[in-house]
């Protein structure tokens, strides 16, 4: 699971609606024109999932993969990042259709 920062200088309200629809549980609105998205793909695949480039009504945006972070923001931002990366570290970025295998202990 990677985290992507999305910046939209044009039509942020239209793009915000699309991001909410495509990533309902895996996005965080940082400001009116910027979001964080958690996804297992690449910057390009996130753009494609949102429809950037294909759907001209969305305007333009930049999607950047995040490899580290530092800054000053409310606790909600840091907690969201930590939760998404922790979920990935624990292997919980499987889709619902993928089976979960458990290790059995035999006496």
mmCIF file of N, CA and C in Angstrom:
data_model
loop_
_atom_site.group_PDB
_atom_site.id
_atom_site.type_symbol
_atom_site.label_atom_id
_atom_site.label_comp_id
_atom_site.label_asym_id
_atom_site.label_seq_id
_atom_site.Cartn_x
_atom_site.Cartn_y
_atom_site.Cartn_z
ATOM 1 N N UNK A 1 0.860 -1.172 0.000
ATOM 2 C CA UNK A 1 0.000 0.000 0.000
ATOM 3 C C UNK A 1 0.899 1.225 0.000
ATOM 4 N N UNK A 2 0.650 2.096 -0.943
ATOM 5 C CA UNK A 2 1.382 3.358 -1.038
ATOM 6 C C UNK A 2 0.432 4.502 -0.750
ATOM 7 N N UNK A 3 1.018 5.630 -0.431
ATOM 8 C CA UNK A 3 0.234 6.847 -0.236
ATOM 9 C C UNK A 3 0.609 7.813 -1.346
ATOM 10 N N UNK A 4 -0.419 8.453 -1.897
ATOM 11 C CA UNK A 4 -0.242 9.400 -2.987
ATOM 12 C C UNK A 4 -0.826 10.739 -2.582
ATOM 13 N N UNK A 5 -0.119 11.800 -2.921
ATOM 14 C CA UNK A 5 -0.630 13.152 -2.733
ATOM 15 C C UNK A 5 -1.178 13.621 -4.073
ATOM 16 N N UNK A 6 -2.381 14.169 -4.057
ATOM 17 C CA UNK A 6 -3.029 14.654 -5.270
ATOM 18 C C UNK A 6 -3.265 16.148 -5.110
ATOM 19 N N UNK A 7 -2.810 16.910 -6.101
ATOM 20 C CA UNK A 7 -2.947 18.368 -6.105
ATOM 21 C C UNK A 7 -3.714 18.764 -7.355
ATOM 22 N N UNK A 8 -4.775 19.543 -7.183
ATOM 23 C CA UNK A 8 -5.626 19.921 -8.314
ATOM 24 C C UNK A 8 -5.755 21.438 -8.401
ATOM 25 N N UNK A 9 -4.999 22.075 -9.295
ATOM 26 C CA UNK A 9 -5.128 23.522 -9.444
ATOM 27 C C UNK A 9 -6.408 23.935 -10.151
ATOM 28 N N UNK A 10 -7.033 22.992 -10.873
ATOM 29 C CA UNK A 10 -8.261 23.270 -11.625
ATOM 30 C C UNK A 10 -9.401 22.403 -11.115
ATOM 31 N N UNK A 11 -10.594 22.935 -11.054
ATOM 32 C CA UNK A 11 -11.825 22.205 -10.766
ATOM 33 C C UNK A 11 -11.725 21.261 -9.557
ATOM 34 N N UNK A 12 -11.274 21.745 -8.407
ATOM 35 C CA UNK A 12 -11.108 20.839 -7.275
ATOM 36 C C UNK A 12 -12.410 20.216 -6.772
ATOM 37 N N UNK A 13 -13.531 20.915 -6.898
ATOM 38 C CA UNK A 13 -14.792 20.352 -6.412
ATOM 39 C C UNK A 13 -15.205 19.124 -7.219
ATOM 40 N N UNK A 14 -15.012 19.175 -8.520
ATOM 41 C CA UNK A 14 -15.359 18.041 -9.388
ATOM 42 C C UNK A 14 -14.442 16.860 -9.084
ATOM 43 N N UNK A 15 -13.157 17.143 -8.940
ATOM 44 C CA UNK A 15 -12.191 16.082 -8.643
ATOM 45 C C UNK A 15 -12.439 15.493 -7.253
ATOM 46 N N UNK A 16 -12.802 16.331 -6.293
ATOM 47 C CA UNK A 16 -13.086 15.845 -4.937
ATOM 48 C C UNK A 16 -14.210 14.819 -4.948
ATOM 49 N N UNK A 17 -15.252 15.091 -5.712
ATOM 50 C CA UNK A 17 -16.374 14.148 -5.801
ATOM 51 C C UNK A 17 -15.931 12.818 -6.398
ATOM 52 N N UNK A 18 -15.085 12.861 -7.408
ATOM 53 C CA UNK A 18 -14.594 11.631 -8.042
ATOM 54 C C UNK A 18 -13.710 10.844 -7.073
ATOM 55 N N UNK A 19 -12.836 11.531 -6.356
ATOM 56 C CA UNK A 19 -11.960 10.847 -5.395
ATOM 57 C C UNK A 19 -12.793 10.178 -4.305
ATOM 58 N N UNK A 20 -13.817 10.857 -3.807
ATOM 59 C CA UNK A 20 -14.695 10.253 -2.790
ATOM 60 C C UNK A 20 -15.387 9.008 -3.333
ATOM 61 N N UNK A 21 -15.771 9.037 -4.601
ATOM 62 C CA UNK A 21 -16.461 7.895 -5.205
ATOM 63 C C UNK A 21 -15.523 6.714 -5.456
ATOM 64 N N UNK A 22 -14.313 6.995 -5.915
ATOM 65 C CA UNK A 22 -13.378 5.926 -6.286
ATOM 66 C C UNK A 22 -12.629 5.361 -5.078
ATOM 67 N N UNK A 23 -12.306 6.211 -4.117
ATOM 68 C CA UNK A 23 -11.544 5.798 -2.930
ATOM 69 C C UNK A 23 -12.311 6.167 -1.657
ATOM 70 N N UNK A 24 -13.518 5.620 -1.452
ATOM 71 C CA UNK A 24 -14.345 6.068 -0.331
ATOM 72 C C UNK A 24 -13.704 5.872 1.049
ATOM 73 N N UNK A 25 -12.969 4.794 1.236
ATOM 74 C CA UNK A 25 -12.341 4.515 2.533
ATOM 75 C C UNK A 25 -10.849 4.827 2.547
ATOM 76 N N UNK A 26 -10.293 5.171 1.402
ATOM 77 C CA UNK A 26 -8.840 5.320 1.295
ATOM 78 C C UNK A 26 -8.417 6.689 0.800
ATOM 79 N N UNK A 27 -9.126 7.723 1.214
ATOM 80 C CA UNK A 27 -8.696 9.090 0.877
ATOM 81 C C UNK A 27 -8.857 9.984 2.105
ATOM 82 N N UNK A 28 -8.080 11.032 2.133
ATOM 83 C CA UNK A 28 -8.184 12.047 3.174
ATOM 84 C C UNK A 28 -8.101 13.407 2.498
ATOM 85 N N UNK A 29 -9.062 14.256 2.735
ATOM 86 C CA UNK A 29 -9.030 15.614 2.199
ATOM 87 C C UNK A 29 -8.121 16.449 3.087
ATOM 88 N N UNK A 30 -7.049 16.980 2.492
ATOM 89 C CA UNK A 30 -6.096 17.807 3.231
ATOM 90 C C UNK A 30 -6.491 19.273 3.128
ATOM 91 N N UNK A 31 -6.934 19.680 1.949
ATOM 92 C CA UNK A 31 -7.430 21.035 1.726
ATOM 93 C C UNK A 31 -8.425 20.976 0.575
ATOM 94 N N UNK A 32 -8.944 22.125 0.178
ATOM 95 C CA UNK A 32 -9.948 22.158 -0.889
ATOM 96 C C UNK A 32 -9.430 21.616 -2.210
ATOM 97 N N UNK A 33 -8.114 21.627 -2.417
ATOM 98 C CA UNK A 33 -7.573 21.144 -3.691
ATOM 99 C C UNK A 33 -6.433 20.139 -3.521
ATOM 100 N N UNK A 34 -6.372 19.473 -2.360
ATOM 101 C CA UNK A 34 -5.336 18.449 -2.179
ATOM 102 C C UNK A 34 -5.851 17.313 -1.303
ATOM 103 N N UNK A 35 -5.436 16.095 -1.655
ATOM 104 C CA UNK A 35 -5.894 14.893 -0.988
ATOM 105 C C UNK A 35 -4.738 13.924 -0.824
ATOM 106 N N UNK A 36 -4.884 13.020 0.133
ATOM 107 C CA UNK A 36 -4.015 11.860 0.252
ATOM 108 C C UNK A 36 -4.856 10.648 -0.103
ATOM 109 N N UNK A 37 -4.265 9.740 -0.858
ATOM 110 C CA UNK A 37 -4.951 8.514 -1.271
ATOM 111 C C UNK A 37 -4.047 7.334 -0.956
ATOM 112 N N UNK A 38 -4.617 6.282 -0.387
ATOM 113 C CA UNK A 38 -3.895 5.032 -0.146
ATOM 114 C C UNK A 38 -4.331 4.032 -1.206
ATOM 115 N N UNK A 39 -3.357 3.446 -1.892
ATOM 116 C CA UNK A 39 -3.661 2.497 -2.960
ATOM 117 C C UNK A 39 -2.451 1.612 -3.195
ATOM 118 N N UNK A 40 -2.683 0.438 -3.706
ATOM 119 C CA UNK A 40 -1.606 -0.502 -3.968
ATOM 120 C C UNK A 40 -0.930 -0.325 -5.314
ATOM 121 N N UNK A 41 -1.345 0.668 -6.074
ATOM 122 C CA UNK A 41 -0.818 0.841 -7.423
ATOM 123 C C UNK A 41 0.289 1.868 -7.523
ATOM 124 N N UNK A 42 0.337 2.499 -8.678
ATOM 125 C CA UNK A 42 1.343 3.518 -8.982
ATOM 126 C C UNK A 42 0.648 4.867 -9.162
ATOM 127 N N UNK A 43 1.434 5.913 -9.302
ATOM 128 C CA UNK A 43 0.853 7.233 -9.573
ATOM 129 C C UNK A 43 0.005 7.185 -10.834
ATOM 130 N N UNK A 44 0.503 6.500 -11.848
ATOM 131 C CA UNK A 44 -0.244 6.393 -13.103
ATOM 132 C C UNK A 44 -1.551 5.640 -12.911
ATOM 133 N N UNK A 45 -1.514 4.539 -12.170
ATOM 134 C CA UNK A 45 -2.754 3.771 -11.990
ATOM 135 C C UNK A 45 -3.776 4.539 -11.156
ATOM 136 N N UNK A 46 -3.318 5.351 -10.200
ATOM 137 C CA UNK A 46 -4.245 6.190 -9.436
ATOM 138 C C UNK A 46 -4.900 7.207 -10.372
ATOM 139 N N UNK A 47 -4.108 7.819 -11.239
ATOM 140 C CA UNK A 47 -4.667 8.752 -12.235
ATOM 141 C C UNK A 47 -5.723 8.062 -13.086
ATOM 142 N N UNK A 48 -5.411 6.849 -13.525
ATOM 143 C CA UNK A 48 -6.342 6.107 -14.378
ATOM 144 C C UNK A 48 -7.615 5.742 -13.630
ATOM 145 N N UNK A 49 -7.499 5.334 -12.368
ATOM 146 C CA UNK A 49 -8.686 4.992 -11.581
ATOM 147 C C UNK A 49 -9.592 6.203 -11.393
ATOM 148 N N UNK A 50 -8.978 7.355 -11.163
ATOM 149 C CA UNK A 50 -9.758 8.581 -10.981
ATOM 150 C C UNK A 50 -10.373 9.022 -12.307
ATOM 151 N N UNK A 51 -9.668 8.768 -13.402
ATOM 152 C CA UNK A 51 -10.138 9.184 -14.723
ATOM 153 C C UNK A 51 -9.433 10.423 -15.239
ATOM 154 N N UNK A 52 -8.340 10.808 -14.596
ATOM 155 C CA UNK A 52 -7.584 11.978 -15.057
ATOM 156 C C UNK A 52 -7.032 11.711 -16.452
ATOM 157 N N UNK A 53 -7.164 12.660 -17.324
ATOM 158 C CA UNK A 53 -6.709 12.507 -18.702
ATOM 159 C C UNK A 53 -7.823 12.058 -19.621
ATOM 160 N N UNK A 54 -8.661 11.143 -19.155
ATOM 161 C CA UNK A 54 -9.779 10.658 -19.970
ATOM 162 C C UNK A 54 -11.013 11.543 -19.819
ATOM 163 N N UNK A 55 -11.267 11.995 -18.607
ATOM 164 C CA UNK A 55 -12.458 12.791 -18.316
ATOM 165 C C UNK A 55 -12.052 14.259 -18.186
ATOM 166 N N UNK A 56 -12.262 15.024 -19.229
ATOM 167 C CA UNK A 56 -11.843 16.435 -19.255
ATOM 168 C C UNK A 56 -12.576 17.282 -18.231
ATOM 169 N N UNK A 57 -13.737 16.827 -17.730
ATOM 170 C CA UNK A 57 -14.482 17.605 -16.741
ATOM 171 C C UNK A 57 -13.758 17.675 -15.398
ATOM 172 N N UNK A 58 -12.776 16.784 -15.194
ATOM 173 C CA UNK A 58 -12.030 16.776 -13.933
ATOM 174 C C UNK A 58 -10.960 17.858 -13.885
ATOM 175 N N UNK A 59 -10.592 18.410 -15.029
ATOM 176 C CA UNK A 59 -9.502 19.374 -15.066
ATOM 177 C C UNK A 59 -8.171 18.667 -14.917
ATOM 178 N N UNK A 60 -7.159 19.391 -14.550
ATOM 179 C CA UNK A 60 -5.830 18.807 -14.395
ATOM 180 C C UNK A 60 -5.501 18.566 -12.939
ATOM 181 N N UNK A 61 -4.570 17.671 -12.713
ATOM 182 C CA UNK A 61 -4.099 17.370 -11.361
ATOM 183 C C UNK A 61 -2.742 16.699 -11.449
ATOM 184 N N UNK A 62 -2.047 16.705 -10.344
ATOM 185 C CA UNK A 62 -0.752 16.033 -10.234
ATOM 186 C C UNK A 62 -0.881 14.984 -9.138
ATOM 187 N N UNK A 63 -0.414 13.770 -9.418
ATOM 188 C CA UNK A 63 -0.419 12.688 -8.438
ATOM 189 C C UNK A 63 1.030 12.297 -8.170
ATOM 190 N N UNK A 64 1.420 12.368 -6.900
ATOM 191 C CA UNK A 64 2.801 12.104 -6.504
ATOM 192 C C UNK A 64 2.817 10.995 -5.459
ATOM 193 N N UNK A 65 3.681 10.008 -5.640
ATOM 194 C CA UNK A 65 3.857 8.956 -4.648
ATOM 195 C C UNK A 65 4.652 9.509 -3.468
ATOM 196 N N UNK A 66 4.203 9.202 -2.253
ATOM 197 C CA UNK A 66 4.844 9.709 -1.037
ATOM 198 C C UNK A 66 5.738 8.622 -0.454
ATOM 199 N N UNK A 67 7.001 8.936 -0.226
ATOM 200 C CA UNK A 67 7.912 7.955 0.366
ATOM 201 C C UNK A 67 8.310 8.322 1.789
ATOM 202 N N UNK A 68 8.008 9.510 2.221
ATOM 203 C CA UNK A 68 8.282 9.963 3.570
ATOM 204 C C UNK A 68 7.475 11.212 3.813
ATOM 205 N N UNK A 69 7.477 11.681 5.033
ATOM 206 C CA UNK A 69 6.704 12.880 5.305
ATOM 207 C C UNK A 69 7.284 13.644 6.483
ATOM 208 N N UNK A 70 7.033 14.908 6.484
ATOM 209 C CA UNK A 70 7.415 15.806 7.563
ATOM 210 C C UNK A 70 6.625 17.086 7.381
ATOM 211 N N UNK A 71 6.237 17.704 8.421
ATOM 212 C CA UNK A 71 5.520 18.961 8.300
ATOM 213 C C UNK A 71 4.687 19.248 9.519
ATOM 214 N N UNK A 72 3.787 20.165 9.361
ATOM 215 C CA UNK A 72 2.932 20.606 10.454
ATOM 216 C C UNK A 72 1.491 20.563 9.974
ATOM 217 N N UNK A 73 0.696 19.734 10.620
ATOM 218 C CA UNK A 73 -0.715 19.586 10.267
ATOM 219 C C UNK A 73 -1.434 19.042 11.494
ATOM 220 N N UNK A 74 -2.729 18.972 11.404
ATOM 221 C CA UNK A 74 -3.516 18.443 12.505
ATOM 222 C C UNK A 74 -3.250 16.966 12.723
ATOM 223 N N UNK A 75 -3.544 16.471 13.910
ATOM 224 C CA UNK A 75 -3.297 15.060 14.234
ATOM 225 C C UNK A 75 -3.993 14.091 13.288
ATOM 226 N N UNK A 76 -5.144 14.489 12.739
ATOM 227 C CA UNK A 76 -5.876 13.598 11.847
ATOM 228 C C UNK A 76 -5.022 13.185 10.637
ATOM 229 N N UNK A 77 -4.230 14.110 10.097
ATOM 230 C CA UNK A 77 -3.387 13.801 8.934
ATOM 231 C C UNK A 77 -2.357 12.741 9.298
ATOM 232 N N UNK A 78 -1.668 12.931 10.408
ATOM 233 C CA UNK A 78 -0.602 11.999 10.809
ATOM 234 C C UNK A 78 -1.186 10.639 11.182
ATOM 235 N N UNK A 79 -2.332 10.631 11.842
ATOM 236 C CA UNK A 79 -2.967 9.368 12.221
ATOM 237 C C UNK A 79 -3.430 8.600 10.986
ATOM 238 N N UNK A 80 -3.946 9.304 9.983
ATOM 239 C CA UNK A 80 -4.392 8.652 8.748
ATOM 240 C C UNK A 80 -3.202 8.010 8.039
ATOM 241 N N UNK A 81 -2.101 8.758 7.901
ATOM 242 C CA UNK A 81 -0.904 8.217 7.248
ATOM 243 C C UNK A 81 -0.400 6.995 8.001
ATOM 244 N N UNK A 82 -0.283 7.112 9.302
ATOM 245 C CA UNK A 82 0.204 5.997 10.114
ATOM 246 C C UNK A 82 -0.692 4.770 9.966
ATOM 247 N N UNK A 83 -1.997 4.962 9.990
ATOM 248 C CA UNK A 83 -2.933 3.838 9.878
ATOM 249 C C UNK A 83 -2.820 3.146 8.529
ATOM 250 N N UNK A 84 -2.692 3.910 7.463
ATOM 251 C CA UNK A 84 -2.609 3.308 6.128
ATOM 252 C C UNK A 84 -1.299 2.556 5.951
ATOM 253 N N UNK A 85 -0.196 3.132 6.408
ATOM 254 C CA UNK A 85 1.084 2.435 6.280
ATOM 255 C C UNK A 85 1.157 1.234 7.215
ATOM 256 N N UNK A 86 0.559 1.333 8.380
ATOM 257 C CA UNK A 86 0.534 0.206 9.298
ATOM 258 C C UNK A 86 -0.302 -0.932 8.717
ATOM 259 N N UNK A 87 -1.429 -0.593 8.115
ATOM 260 C CA UNK A 87 -2.268 -1.605 7.468
ATOM 261 C C UNK A 87 -1.480 -2.341 6.394
ATOM 262 N N UNK A 88 -0.693 -1.608 5.621
ATOM 263 C CA UNK A 88 0.121 -2.230 4.573
ATOM 264 C C UNK A 88 1.198 -3.119 5.186
ATOM 265 N N UNK A 89 1.825 -2.645 6.260
ATOM 266 C CA UNK A 89 2.898 -3.419 6.902
ATOM 267 C C UNK A 89 2.371 -4.723 7.490
ATOM 268 N N UNK A 90 1.123 -4.710 7.924
ATOM 269 C CA UNK A 90 0.526 -5.911 8.498
ATOM 270 C C UNK A 90 -0.115 -6.802 7.448
ATOM 271 N N UNK A 91 -0.014 -6.398 6.183
ATOM 272 C CA UNK A 91 -0.553 -7.213 5.099
ATOM 273 C C UNK A 91 -2.044 -7.118 4.931
ATOM 274 N N UNK A 92 -2.620 -6.005 5.329
ATOM 275 C CA UNK A 92 -4.072 -5.864 5.233
ATOM 276 C C UNK A 92 -4.493 -5.044 4.033
ATOM 277 N N UNK A 93 -3.678 -5.029 2.998
ATOM 278 C CA UNK A 93 -4.081 -4.297 1.803
ATOM 279 C C UNK A 93 -4.591 -5.244 0.724
ATOM 280 N N UNK A 94 -5.022 -6.426 1.145
ATOM 281 C CA UNK A 94 -5.641 -7.363 0.207
ATOM 282 C C UNK A 94 -7.026 -6.865 -0.156
ATOM 283 N N UNK A 95 -7.481 -7.271 -1.315
ATOM 284 C CA UNK A 95 -8.865 -6.971 -1.673
ATOM 285 C C UNK A 95 -9.765 -7.933 -0.917
ATOM 286 N N UNK A 96 -11.025 -7.618 -0.835
ATOM 287 C CA UNK A 96 -11.961 -8.465 -0.111
ATOM 288 C C UNK A 96 -12.074 -9.852 -0.726
ATOM 289 N N UNK A 97 -11.786 -9.981 -2.018
ATOM 290 C CA UNK A 97 -11.927 -11.276 -2.683
ATOM 291 C C UNK A 97 -10.727 -12.191 -2.442
ATOM 292 N N UNK A 98 -9.622 -11.645 -1.948
ATOM 293 C CA UNK A 98 -8.453 -12.481 -1.703
ATOM 294 C C UNK A 98 -8.608 -13.205 -0.368
ATOM 295 N N UNK A 99 -8.281 -14.486 -0.337
ATOM 296 C CA UNK A 99 -8.443 -15.229 0.905
ATOM 297 C C UNK A 99 -7.389 -14.843 1.937
ATOM 298 N N UNK A 100 -7.743 -14.985 3.171
ATOM 299 C CA UNK A 100 -6.807 -14.760 4.272
ATOM 300 C C UNK A 100 -6.399 -16.122 4.805
ATOM 301 N N UNK A 101 -5.126 -16.381 4.806
ATOM 302 C CA UNK A 101 -4.619 -17.644 5.283
ATOM 303 C C UNK A 101 -4.116 -17.471 6.705
ATOM 304 N N UNK A 102 -4.436 -18.427 7.537
ATOM 305 C CA UNK A 102 -3.996 -18.370 8.927
ATOM 306 C C UNK A 102 -3.074 -19.553 9.197
ATOM 307 N N UNK A 103 -2.106 -19.300 10.002
ATOM 308 C CA UNK A 103 -1.177 -20.341 10.389
ATOM 309 C C UNK A 103 -1.791 -21.127 11.537
ATOM 310 N N UNK A 104 -1.775 -22.424 11.411
ATOM 311 C CA UNK A 104 -2.333 -23.273 12.458
ATOM 312 C C UNK A 104 -1.213 -23.851 13.284
ATOM 313 N N UNK A 105 -1.444 -23.886 14.565
ATOM 314 C CA UNK A 105 -0.470 -24.499 15.485
ATOM 315 C C UNK A 105 -0.972 -25.894 15.839
ATOM 316 N N UNK A 106 -0.104 -26.855 15.662
ATOM 317 C CA UNK A 106 -0.468 -28.225 15.999
ATOM 318 C C UNK A 106 0.221 -28.606 17.287
ATOM 319 N N UNK A 107 -0.523 -29.245 18.189
ATOM 320 C CA UNK A 107 0.076 -29.640 19.496
ATOM 321 C C UNK A 107 1.107 -30.719 19.357
#
